[in-house]
mmCIF file of C-alpha atoms and ligand atoms in Angstrom:
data_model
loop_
_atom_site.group_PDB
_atom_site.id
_atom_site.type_symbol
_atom_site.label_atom_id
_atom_site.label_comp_id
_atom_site.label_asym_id
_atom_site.label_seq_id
_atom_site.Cartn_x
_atom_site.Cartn_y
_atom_site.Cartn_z
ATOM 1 C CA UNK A 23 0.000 0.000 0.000
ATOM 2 C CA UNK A 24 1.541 3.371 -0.923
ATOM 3 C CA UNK A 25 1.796 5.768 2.014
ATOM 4 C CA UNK A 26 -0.884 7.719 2.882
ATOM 5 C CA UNK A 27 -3.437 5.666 1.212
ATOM 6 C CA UNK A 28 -5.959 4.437 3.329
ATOM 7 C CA UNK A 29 -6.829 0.629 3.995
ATOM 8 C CA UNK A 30 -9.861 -1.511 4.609
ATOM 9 C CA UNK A 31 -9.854 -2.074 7.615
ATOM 10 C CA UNK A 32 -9.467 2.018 8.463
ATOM 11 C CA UNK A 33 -11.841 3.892 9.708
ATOM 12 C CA UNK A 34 -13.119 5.555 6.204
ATOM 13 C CA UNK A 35 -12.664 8.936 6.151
ATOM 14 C CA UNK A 36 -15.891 10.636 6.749
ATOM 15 C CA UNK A 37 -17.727 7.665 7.776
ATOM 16 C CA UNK A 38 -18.394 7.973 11.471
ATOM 17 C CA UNK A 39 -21.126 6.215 12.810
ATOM 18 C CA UNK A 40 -22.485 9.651 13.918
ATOM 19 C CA UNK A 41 -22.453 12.430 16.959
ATOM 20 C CA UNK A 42 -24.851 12.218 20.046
ATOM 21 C CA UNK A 43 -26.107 15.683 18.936
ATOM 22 C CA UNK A 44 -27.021 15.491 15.316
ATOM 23 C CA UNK A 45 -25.201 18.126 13.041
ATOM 24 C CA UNK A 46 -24.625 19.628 9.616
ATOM 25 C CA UNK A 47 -21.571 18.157 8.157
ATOM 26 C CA UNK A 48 -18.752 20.392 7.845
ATOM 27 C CA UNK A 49 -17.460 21.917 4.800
ATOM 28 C CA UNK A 50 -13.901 21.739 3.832
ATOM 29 C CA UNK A 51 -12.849 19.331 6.527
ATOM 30 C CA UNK A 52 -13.575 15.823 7.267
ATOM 31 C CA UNK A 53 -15.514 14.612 10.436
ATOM 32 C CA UNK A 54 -11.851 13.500 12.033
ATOM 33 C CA UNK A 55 -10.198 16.941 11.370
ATOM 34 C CA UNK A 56 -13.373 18.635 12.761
ATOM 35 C CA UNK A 57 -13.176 16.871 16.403
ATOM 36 C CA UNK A 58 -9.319 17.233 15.828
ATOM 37 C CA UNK A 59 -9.883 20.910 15.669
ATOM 38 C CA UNK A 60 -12.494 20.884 18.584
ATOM 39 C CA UNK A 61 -10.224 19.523 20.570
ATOM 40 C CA UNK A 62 -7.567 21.681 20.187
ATOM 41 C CA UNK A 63 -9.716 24.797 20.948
ATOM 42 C CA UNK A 64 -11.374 23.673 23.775
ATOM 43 C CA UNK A 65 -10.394 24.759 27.753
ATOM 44 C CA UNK A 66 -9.009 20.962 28.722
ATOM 45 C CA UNK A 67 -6.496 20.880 26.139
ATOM 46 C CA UNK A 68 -4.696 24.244 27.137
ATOM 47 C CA UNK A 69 -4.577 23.560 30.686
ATOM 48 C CA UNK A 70 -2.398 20.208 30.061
ATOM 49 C CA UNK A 71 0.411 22.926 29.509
ATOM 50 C CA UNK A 72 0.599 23.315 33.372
ATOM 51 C CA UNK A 73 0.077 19.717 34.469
ATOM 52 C CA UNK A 74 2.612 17.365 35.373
ATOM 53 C CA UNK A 75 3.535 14.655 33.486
ATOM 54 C CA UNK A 76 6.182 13.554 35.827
ATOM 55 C CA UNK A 77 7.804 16.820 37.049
ATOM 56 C CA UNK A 78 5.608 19.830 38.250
ATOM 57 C CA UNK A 79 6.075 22.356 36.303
ATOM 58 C CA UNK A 80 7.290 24.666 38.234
ATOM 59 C CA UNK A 81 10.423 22.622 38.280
ATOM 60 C CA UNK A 82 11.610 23.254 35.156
ATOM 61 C CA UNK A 83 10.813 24.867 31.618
ATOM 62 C CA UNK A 84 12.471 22.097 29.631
ATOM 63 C CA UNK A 85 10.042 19.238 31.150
ATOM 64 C CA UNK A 86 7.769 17.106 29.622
ATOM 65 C CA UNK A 87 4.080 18.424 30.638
ATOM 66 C CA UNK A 88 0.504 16.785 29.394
ATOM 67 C CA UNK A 89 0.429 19.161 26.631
ATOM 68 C CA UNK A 90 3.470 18.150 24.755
ATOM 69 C CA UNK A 91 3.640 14.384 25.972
ATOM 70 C CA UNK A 92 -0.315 14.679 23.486
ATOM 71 C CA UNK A 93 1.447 16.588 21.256
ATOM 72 C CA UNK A 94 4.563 13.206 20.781
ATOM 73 C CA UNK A 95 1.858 10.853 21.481
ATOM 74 C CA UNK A 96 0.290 12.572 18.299
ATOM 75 C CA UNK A 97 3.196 12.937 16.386
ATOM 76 C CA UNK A 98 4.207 9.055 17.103
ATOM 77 C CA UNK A 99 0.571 7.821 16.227
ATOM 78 C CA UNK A 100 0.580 9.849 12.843
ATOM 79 C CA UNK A 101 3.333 8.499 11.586
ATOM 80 C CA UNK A 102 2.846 4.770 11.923
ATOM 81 C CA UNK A 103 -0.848 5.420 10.899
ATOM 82 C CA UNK A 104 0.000 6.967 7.419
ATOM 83 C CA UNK A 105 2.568 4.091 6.722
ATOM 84 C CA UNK A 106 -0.244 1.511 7.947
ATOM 85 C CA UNK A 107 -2.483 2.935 6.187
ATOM 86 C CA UNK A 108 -5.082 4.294 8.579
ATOM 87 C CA UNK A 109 -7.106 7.352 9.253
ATOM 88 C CA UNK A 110 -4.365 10.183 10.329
ATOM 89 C CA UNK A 111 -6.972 12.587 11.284
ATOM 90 C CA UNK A 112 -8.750 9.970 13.746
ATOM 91 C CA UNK A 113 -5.505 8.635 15.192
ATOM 92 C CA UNK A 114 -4.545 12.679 15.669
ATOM 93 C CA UNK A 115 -7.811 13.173 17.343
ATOM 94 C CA UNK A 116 -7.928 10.275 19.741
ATOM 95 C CA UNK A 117 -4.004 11.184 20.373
ATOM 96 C CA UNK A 118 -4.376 14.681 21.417
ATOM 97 C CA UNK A 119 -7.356 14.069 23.930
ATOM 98 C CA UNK A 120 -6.462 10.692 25.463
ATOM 99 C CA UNK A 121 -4.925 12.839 28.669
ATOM 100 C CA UNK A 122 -7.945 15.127 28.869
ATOM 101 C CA UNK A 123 -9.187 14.543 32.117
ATOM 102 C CA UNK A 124 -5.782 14.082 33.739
ATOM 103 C CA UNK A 125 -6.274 15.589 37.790
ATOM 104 C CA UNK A 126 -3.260 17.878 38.361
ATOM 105 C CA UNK A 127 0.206 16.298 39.790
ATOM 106 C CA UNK A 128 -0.071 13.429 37.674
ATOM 107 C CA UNK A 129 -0.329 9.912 38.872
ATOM 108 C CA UNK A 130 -0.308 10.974 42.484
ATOM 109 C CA UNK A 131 -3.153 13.533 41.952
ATOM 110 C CA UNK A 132 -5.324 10.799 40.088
ATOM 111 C CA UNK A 133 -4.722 8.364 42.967
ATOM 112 C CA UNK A 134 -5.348 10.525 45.763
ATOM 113 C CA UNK A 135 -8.503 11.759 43.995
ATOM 114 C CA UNK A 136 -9.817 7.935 43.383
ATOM 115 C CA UNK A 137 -8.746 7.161 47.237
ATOM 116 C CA UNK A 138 -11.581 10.450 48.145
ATOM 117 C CA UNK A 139 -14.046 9.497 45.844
ATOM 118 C CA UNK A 140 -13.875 5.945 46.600
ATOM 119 C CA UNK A 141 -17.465 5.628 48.140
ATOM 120 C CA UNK A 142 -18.648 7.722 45.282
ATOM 121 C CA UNK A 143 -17.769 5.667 42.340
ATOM 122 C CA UNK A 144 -14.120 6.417 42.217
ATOM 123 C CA UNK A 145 -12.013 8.216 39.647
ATOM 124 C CA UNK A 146 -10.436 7.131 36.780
ATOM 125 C CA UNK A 147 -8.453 9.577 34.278
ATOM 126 C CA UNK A 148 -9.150 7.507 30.941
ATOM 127 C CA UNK A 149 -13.318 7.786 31.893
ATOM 128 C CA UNK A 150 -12.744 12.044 32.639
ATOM 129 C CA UNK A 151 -11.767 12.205 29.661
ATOM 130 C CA UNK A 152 -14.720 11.081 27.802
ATOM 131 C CA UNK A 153 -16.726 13.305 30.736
ATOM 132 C CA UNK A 154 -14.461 16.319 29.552
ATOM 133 C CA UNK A 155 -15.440 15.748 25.742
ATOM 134 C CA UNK A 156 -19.560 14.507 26.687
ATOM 135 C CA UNK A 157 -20.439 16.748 29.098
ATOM 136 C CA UNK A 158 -17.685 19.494 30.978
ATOM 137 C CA UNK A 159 -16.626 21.743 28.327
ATOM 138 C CA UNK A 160 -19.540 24.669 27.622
ATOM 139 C CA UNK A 161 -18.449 26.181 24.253
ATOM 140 C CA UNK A 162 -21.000 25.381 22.163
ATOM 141 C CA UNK A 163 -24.599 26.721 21.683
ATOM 142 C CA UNK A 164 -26.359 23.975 21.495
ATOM 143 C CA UNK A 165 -24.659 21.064 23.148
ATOM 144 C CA UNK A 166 -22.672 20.025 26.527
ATOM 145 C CA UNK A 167 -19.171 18.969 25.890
ATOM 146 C CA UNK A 168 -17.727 18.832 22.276
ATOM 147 C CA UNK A 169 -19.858 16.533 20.743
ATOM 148 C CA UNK A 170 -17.215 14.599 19.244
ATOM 149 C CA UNK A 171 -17.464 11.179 16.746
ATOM 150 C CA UNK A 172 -18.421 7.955 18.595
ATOM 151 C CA UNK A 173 -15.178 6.754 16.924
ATOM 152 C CA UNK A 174 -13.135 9.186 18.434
ATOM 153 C CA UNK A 175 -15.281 8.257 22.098
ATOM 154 C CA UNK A 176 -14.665 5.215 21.864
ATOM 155 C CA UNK A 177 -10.949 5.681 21.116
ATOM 156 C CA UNK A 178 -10.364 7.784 23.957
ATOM 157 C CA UNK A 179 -11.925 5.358 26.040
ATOM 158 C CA UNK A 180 -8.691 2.874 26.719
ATOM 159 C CA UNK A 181 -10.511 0.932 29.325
ATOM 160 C CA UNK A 182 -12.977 0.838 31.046
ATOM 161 C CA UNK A 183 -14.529 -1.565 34.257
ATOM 162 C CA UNK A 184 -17.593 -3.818 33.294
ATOM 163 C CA UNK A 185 -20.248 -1.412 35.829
ATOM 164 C CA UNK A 186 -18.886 1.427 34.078
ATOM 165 C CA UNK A 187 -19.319 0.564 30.572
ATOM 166 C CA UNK A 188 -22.902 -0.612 30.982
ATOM 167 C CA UNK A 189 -23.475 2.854 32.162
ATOM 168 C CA UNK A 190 -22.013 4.536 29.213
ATOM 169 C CA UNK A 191 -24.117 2.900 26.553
ATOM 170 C CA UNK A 192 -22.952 2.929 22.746
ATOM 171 C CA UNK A 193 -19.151 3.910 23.407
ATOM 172 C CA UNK A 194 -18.858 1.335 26.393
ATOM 173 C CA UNK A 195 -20.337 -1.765 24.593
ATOM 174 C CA UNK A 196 -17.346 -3.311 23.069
ATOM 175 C CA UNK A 197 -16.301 -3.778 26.716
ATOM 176 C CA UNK A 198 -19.452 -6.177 27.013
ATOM 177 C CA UNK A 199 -19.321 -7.763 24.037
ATOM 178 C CA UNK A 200 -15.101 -8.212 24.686
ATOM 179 C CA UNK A 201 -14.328 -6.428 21.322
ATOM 180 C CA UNK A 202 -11.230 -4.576 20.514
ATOM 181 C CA UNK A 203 -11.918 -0.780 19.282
ATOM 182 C CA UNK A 204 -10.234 0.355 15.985
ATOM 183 C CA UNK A 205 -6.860 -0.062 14.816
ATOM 184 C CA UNK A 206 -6.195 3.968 15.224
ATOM 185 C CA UNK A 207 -7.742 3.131 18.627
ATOM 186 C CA UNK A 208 -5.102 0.535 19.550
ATOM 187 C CA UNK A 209 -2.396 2.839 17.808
ATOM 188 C CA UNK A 210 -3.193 5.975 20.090
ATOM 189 C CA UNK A 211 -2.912 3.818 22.958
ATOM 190 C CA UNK A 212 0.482 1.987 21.940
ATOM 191 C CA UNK A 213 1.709 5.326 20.835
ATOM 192 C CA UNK A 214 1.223 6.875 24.378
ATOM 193 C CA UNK A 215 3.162 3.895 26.124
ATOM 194 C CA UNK A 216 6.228 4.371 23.969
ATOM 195 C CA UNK A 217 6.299 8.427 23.934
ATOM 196 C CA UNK A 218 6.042 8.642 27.539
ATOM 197 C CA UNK A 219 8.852 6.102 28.113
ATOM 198 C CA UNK A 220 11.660 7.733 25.842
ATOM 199 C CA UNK A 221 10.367 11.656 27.254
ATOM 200 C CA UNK A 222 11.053 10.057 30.670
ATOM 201 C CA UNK A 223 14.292 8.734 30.451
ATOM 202 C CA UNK A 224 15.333 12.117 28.520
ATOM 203 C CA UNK A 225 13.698 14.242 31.614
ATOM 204 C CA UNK A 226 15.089 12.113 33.677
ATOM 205 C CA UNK A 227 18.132 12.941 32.854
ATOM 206 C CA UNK A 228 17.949 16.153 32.382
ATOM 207 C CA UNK A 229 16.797 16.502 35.799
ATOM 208 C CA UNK A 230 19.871 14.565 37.411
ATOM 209 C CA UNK A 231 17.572 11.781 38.648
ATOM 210 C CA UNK A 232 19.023 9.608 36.491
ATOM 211 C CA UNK A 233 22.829 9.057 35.248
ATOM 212 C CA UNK A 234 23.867 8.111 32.131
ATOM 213 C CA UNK A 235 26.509 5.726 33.516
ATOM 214 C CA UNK A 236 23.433 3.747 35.277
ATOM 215 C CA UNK A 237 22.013 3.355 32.220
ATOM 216 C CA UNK A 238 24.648 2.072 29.243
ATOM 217 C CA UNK A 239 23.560 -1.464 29.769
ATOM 218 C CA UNK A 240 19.818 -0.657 29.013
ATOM 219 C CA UNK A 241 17.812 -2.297 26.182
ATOM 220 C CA UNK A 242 18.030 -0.365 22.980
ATOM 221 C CA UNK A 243 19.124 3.372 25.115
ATOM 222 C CA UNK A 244 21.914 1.724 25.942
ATOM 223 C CA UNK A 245 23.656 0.268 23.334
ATOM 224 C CA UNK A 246 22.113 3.813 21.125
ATOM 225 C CA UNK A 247 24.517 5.555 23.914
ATOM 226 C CA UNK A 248 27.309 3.107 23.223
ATOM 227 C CA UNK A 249 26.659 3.414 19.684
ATOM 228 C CA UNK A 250 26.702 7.224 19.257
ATOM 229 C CA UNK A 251 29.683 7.290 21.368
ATOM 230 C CA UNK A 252 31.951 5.459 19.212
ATOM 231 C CA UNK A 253 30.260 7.149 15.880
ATOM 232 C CA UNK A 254 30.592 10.546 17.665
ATOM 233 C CA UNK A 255 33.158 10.705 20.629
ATOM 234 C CA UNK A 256 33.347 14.841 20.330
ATOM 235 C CA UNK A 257 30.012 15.818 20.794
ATOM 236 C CA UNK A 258 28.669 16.649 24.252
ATOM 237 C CA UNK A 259 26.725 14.691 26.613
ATOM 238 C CA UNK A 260 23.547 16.791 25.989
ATOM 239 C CA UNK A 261 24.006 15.718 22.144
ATOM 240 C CA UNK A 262 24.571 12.241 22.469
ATOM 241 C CA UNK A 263 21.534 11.461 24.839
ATOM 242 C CA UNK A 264 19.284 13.074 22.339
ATOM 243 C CA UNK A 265 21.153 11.612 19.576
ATOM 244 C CA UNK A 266 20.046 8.591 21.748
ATOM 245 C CA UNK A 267 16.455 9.567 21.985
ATOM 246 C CA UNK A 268 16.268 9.778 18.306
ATOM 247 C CA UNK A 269 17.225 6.462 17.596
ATOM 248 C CA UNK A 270 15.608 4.844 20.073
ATOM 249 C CA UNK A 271 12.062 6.134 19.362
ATOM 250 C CA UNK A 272 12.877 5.184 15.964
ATOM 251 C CA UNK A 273 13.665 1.649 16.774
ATOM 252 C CA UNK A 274 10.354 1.377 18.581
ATOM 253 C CA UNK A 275 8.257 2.756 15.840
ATOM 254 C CA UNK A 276 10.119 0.853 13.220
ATOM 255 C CA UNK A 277 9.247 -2.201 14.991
ATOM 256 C CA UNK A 278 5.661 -0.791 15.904
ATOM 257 C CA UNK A 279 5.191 -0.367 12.323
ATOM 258 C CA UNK A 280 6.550 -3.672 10.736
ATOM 259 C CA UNK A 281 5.046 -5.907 13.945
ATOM 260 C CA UNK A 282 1.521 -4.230 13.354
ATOM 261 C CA UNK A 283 1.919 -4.536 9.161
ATOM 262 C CA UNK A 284 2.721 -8.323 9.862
ATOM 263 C CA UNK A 285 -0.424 -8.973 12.373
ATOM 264 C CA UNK A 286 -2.530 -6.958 10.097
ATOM 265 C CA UNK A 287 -1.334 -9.240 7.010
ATOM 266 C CA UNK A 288 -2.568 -12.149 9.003
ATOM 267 C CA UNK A 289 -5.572 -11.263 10.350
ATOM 268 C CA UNK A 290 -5.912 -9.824 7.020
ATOM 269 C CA UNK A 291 -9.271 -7.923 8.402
ATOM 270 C CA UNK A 292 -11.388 -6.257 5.195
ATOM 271 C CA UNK A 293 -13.280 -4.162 7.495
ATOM 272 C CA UNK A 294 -13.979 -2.335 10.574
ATOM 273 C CA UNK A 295 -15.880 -5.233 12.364
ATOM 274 C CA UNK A 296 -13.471 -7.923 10.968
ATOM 275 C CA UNK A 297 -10.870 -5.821 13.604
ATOM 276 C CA UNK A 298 -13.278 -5.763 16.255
ATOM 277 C CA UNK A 299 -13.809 -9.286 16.626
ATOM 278 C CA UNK A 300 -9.749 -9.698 16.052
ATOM 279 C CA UNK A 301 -7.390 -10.163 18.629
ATOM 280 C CA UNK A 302 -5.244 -6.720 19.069
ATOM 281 C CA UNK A 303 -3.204 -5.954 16.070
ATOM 282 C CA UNK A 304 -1.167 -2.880 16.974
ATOM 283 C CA UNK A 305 1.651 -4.179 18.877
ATOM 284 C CA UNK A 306 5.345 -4.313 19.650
ATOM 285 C CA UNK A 307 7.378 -7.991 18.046
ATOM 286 C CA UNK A 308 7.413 -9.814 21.371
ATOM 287 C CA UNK A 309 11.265 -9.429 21.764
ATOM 288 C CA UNK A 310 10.889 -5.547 21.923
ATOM 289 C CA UNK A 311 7.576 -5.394 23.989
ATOM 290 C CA UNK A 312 10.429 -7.406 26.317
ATOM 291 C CA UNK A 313 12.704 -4.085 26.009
ATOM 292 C CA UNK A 314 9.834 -1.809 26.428
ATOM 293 C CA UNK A 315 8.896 -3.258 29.356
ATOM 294 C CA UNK A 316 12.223 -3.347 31.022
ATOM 295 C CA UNK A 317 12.572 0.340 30.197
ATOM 296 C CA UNK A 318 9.555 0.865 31.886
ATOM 297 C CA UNK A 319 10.469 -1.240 35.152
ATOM 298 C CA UNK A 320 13.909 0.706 34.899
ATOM 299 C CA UNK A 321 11.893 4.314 35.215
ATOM 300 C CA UNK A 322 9.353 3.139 37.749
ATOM 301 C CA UNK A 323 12.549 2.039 40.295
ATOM 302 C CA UNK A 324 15.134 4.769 39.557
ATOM 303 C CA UNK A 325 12.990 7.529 38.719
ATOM 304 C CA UNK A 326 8.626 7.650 39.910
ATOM 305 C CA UNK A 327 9.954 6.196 42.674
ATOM 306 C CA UNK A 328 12.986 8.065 43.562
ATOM 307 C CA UNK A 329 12.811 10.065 46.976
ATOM 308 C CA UNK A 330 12.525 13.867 45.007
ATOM 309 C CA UNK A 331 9.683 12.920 42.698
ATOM 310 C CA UNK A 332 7.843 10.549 46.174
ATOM 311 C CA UNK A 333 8.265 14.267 48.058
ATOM 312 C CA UNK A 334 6.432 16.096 45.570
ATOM 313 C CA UNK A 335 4.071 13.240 45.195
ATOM 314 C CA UNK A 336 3.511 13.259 48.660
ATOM 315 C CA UNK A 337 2.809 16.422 48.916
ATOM 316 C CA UNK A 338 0.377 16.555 45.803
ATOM 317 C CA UNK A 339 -1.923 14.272 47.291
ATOM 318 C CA UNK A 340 -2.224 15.880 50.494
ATOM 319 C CA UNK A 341 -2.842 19.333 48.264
ATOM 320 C CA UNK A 342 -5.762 17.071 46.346
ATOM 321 C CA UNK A 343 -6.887 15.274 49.321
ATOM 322 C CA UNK A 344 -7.597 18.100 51.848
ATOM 323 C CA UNK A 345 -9.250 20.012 48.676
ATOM 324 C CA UNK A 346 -11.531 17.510 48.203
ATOM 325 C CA UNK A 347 -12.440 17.137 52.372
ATOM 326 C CA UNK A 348 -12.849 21.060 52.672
ATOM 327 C CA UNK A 349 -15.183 20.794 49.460
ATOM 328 C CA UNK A 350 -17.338 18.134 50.637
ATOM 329 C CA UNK A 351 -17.520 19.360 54.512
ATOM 330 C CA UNK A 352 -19.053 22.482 52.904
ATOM 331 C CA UNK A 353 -19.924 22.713 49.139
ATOM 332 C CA UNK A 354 -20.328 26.520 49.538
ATOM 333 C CA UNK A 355 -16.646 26.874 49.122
ATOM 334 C CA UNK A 356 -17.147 25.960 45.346
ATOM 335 C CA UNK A 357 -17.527 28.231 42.810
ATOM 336 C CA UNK A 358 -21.273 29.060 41.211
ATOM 337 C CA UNK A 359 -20.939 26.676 38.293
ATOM 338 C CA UNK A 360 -19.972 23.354 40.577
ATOM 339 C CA UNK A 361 -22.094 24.566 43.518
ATOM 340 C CA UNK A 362 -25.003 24.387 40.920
ATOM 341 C CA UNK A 363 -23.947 20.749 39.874
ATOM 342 C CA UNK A 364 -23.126 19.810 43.390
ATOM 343 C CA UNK A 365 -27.072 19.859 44.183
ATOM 344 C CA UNK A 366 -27.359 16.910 41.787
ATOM 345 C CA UNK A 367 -24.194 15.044 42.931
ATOM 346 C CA UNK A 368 -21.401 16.808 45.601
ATOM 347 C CA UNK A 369 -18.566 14.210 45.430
ATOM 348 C CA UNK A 370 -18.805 14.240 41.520
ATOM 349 C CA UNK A 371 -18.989 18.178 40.996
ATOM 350 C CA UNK A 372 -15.824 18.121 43.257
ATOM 351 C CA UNK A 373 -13.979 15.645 41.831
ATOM 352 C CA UNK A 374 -15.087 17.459 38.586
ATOM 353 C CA UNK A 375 -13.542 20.952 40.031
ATOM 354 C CA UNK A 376 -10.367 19.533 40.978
ATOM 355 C CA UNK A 377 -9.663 17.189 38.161
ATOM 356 C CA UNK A 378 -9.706 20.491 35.787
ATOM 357 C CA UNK A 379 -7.088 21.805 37.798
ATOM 358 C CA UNK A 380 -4.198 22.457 36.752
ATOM 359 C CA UNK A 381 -0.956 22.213 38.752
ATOM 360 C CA UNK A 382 -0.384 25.848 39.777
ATOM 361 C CA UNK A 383 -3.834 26.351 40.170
ATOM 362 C CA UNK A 384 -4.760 23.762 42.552
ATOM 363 C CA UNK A 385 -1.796 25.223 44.579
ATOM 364 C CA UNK A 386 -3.388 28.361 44.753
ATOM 365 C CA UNK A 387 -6.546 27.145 45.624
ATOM 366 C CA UNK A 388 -5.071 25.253 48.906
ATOM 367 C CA UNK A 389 -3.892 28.407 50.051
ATOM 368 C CA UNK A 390 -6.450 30.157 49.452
ATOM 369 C CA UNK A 391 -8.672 28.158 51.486
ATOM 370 C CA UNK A 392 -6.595 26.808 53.951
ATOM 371 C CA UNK A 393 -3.725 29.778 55.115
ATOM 372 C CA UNK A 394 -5.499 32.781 56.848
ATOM 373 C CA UNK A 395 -2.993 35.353 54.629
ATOM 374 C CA UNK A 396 -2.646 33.646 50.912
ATOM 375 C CA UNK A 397 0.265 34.718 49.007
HETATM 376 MG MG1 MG B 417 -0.757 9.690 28.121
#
């Protein structure tokens, strides 16, 4: 198939099984590129500029934050999608809103929240999202949330638990019927896995977390250091680690690419259903889903778990956790818009409020409720 042509087994291009709120179709741009664009322009997607991915972002202007983590994610899933053969603009779409409904502080923000709203449901940052795009953003005249394509939906919902998904009706249902969602589905999701790894290990770096020396016997990062070290021995150290970078994204999406083209070849799927009832066909060769893994395992011990980024964690969820108590001892503390959805449902209007914070903000907010003189 010649690059950029579109397969099969694709999502067509304008051929979405529809919006919850029916509208005129667009002119000039396809379905995809329209909830691309809505995306883009809607409140969620600039506050992921100030919320951690794994460094506040206070610490640092050079870090990784939500905002460009989507943006690689985006970039990654693109790219294998126009050499697979699937829909860019759906792949782009699912890509840049898969973070969405990301709580502030990262990981230890989205824990802390789930631990408050346990008896309520819990939280989970993968099912925000789709609330985000449904229901929380108020930009349009005559719908709640962006009215995306179910496609897109579904795609942004990586998974979901078995009570949840009968709850959310057309966009849950493959979760039921144990179906896999479409390929640029699976692609966004792979794509986020092996973006986040590689920004890590370069942030972590960069932040003096990690040390290069630690890591020359890595999978694939390490021989790519000992590799550009004997090509290059001049260049600086800040060269040769992105030098490092470079190549081993590239070895990951090479692999990505010619693992998936190989399944896909199998399976040989001729249409959207023939993928659903498949097994998942966007994946790593088994040997390198090995070295992906142990990348990942290598960043969890030396790095999310080292004592700087546990502090800050630490910290976070105490910031999240005493938000959410204050809120629910008295929901008058809210602002007008949650205090109105809080007489339907308090724990979910707060967990709403503080999931769309973003880092700095939800700092504010603490001391502005809780120190007598805020700064
Ligand atoms: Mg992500």
């Amino acid at each position: 198939m010649a690059k950029g042509e579109m397969s099969a087994y694709a999502v067509p291009v304008d051929a979405t099984s529809g919006r919850c709120f029916k509208e005129e179709t667009a002119s000039g741009r396809t379905e995809f590129q329209r909830d691309r664009d809505r995306i883009i322009h809607s409140t969620a997607f600039r506050r992921l500029e100030y919320k951690t991915q794994v460094f506040v972002n206070h610490e640092g202007d050079h870090f990784r934050t939500r905002l460009t983590h989507s943006l690689e994610v985006a970039q990654i899933a693109r790219s294998v999608a126009a050499n697979l053969g699937l829909n860019v603009d759906l792949v782009e779409a699912i890509s840049l809103a898969h973070d969405l409904g990301h709580t502030p502080f990262g990981h230890s923000g989205q824990d802390a929240l789930n631990e408050s709203m346990a008896a309520y449901g819990g939280f989970e940052h993968n099912l925000q999202s789709l609330r985000v795009v449904d229901h929380l953003e108020l930009r349009y005249a005559q719908f709640d949330g962006l009215n995306l394509c179910f496609e897109t939906r579904e795609g942004i919902l990586k998974h979901c638990a078995l009570k949840n998904a009968q709850e959310l009706g057309d966009v849950g249902r493959r979760f039921i019927d144990n179906q896999r969602p479409s390929l640029e589905a699976q692609l966004a999701n792979v794509a986020d896995g092996l973006a986040y790894n590689n920004h890590d290990i370069d942030d972590g770096l960069r932040s003096g977390l990690l040390q290069i020396e630690d890591m020359i016997n890595l999978p694939i990062f390490g021989q790519h250091l000992r590799d550009v070290a004997k090509e290059y021995p001049s260049i600086g150290v800040h060269r040769r680690i992105s030098e490092s970078i470079r190549r081993t994204v590239n070895s990951f999406v090479v692999d990505l690419t010619n693992e998936s083209d190989r399944l896909i070849n199998e399976a040989s799927p001729s249409s959207l259903q023939d993928v659903r009832e498949s097994c998942e066909l966007i994946r790593f060769s088994e040997a390198m889903e090995g070295k992906h893994r142990e990348l990942q395992e290598y960043l969890h011990k030396h790095l999310y778990r080292h004592y700087k980024v546990q502090r800050m964690a630490d910290k976070a969820k105490r910031v999240v956790r005493n938000l959410f108590k204050a809120f629910e001892d008295d929901p008058g503390l809210l602002p007008t818009r949650y205090q109105v959805q809080a007489r339907a449902d308090t724990p979910r209007a707060i967990s709403d409020y503080i999931a769309g914070m973003t880092d700095r903000y939800a700092m504010k907010e603490y001391r502005q409720i809780f120190l007598i003189d805020p700064v």
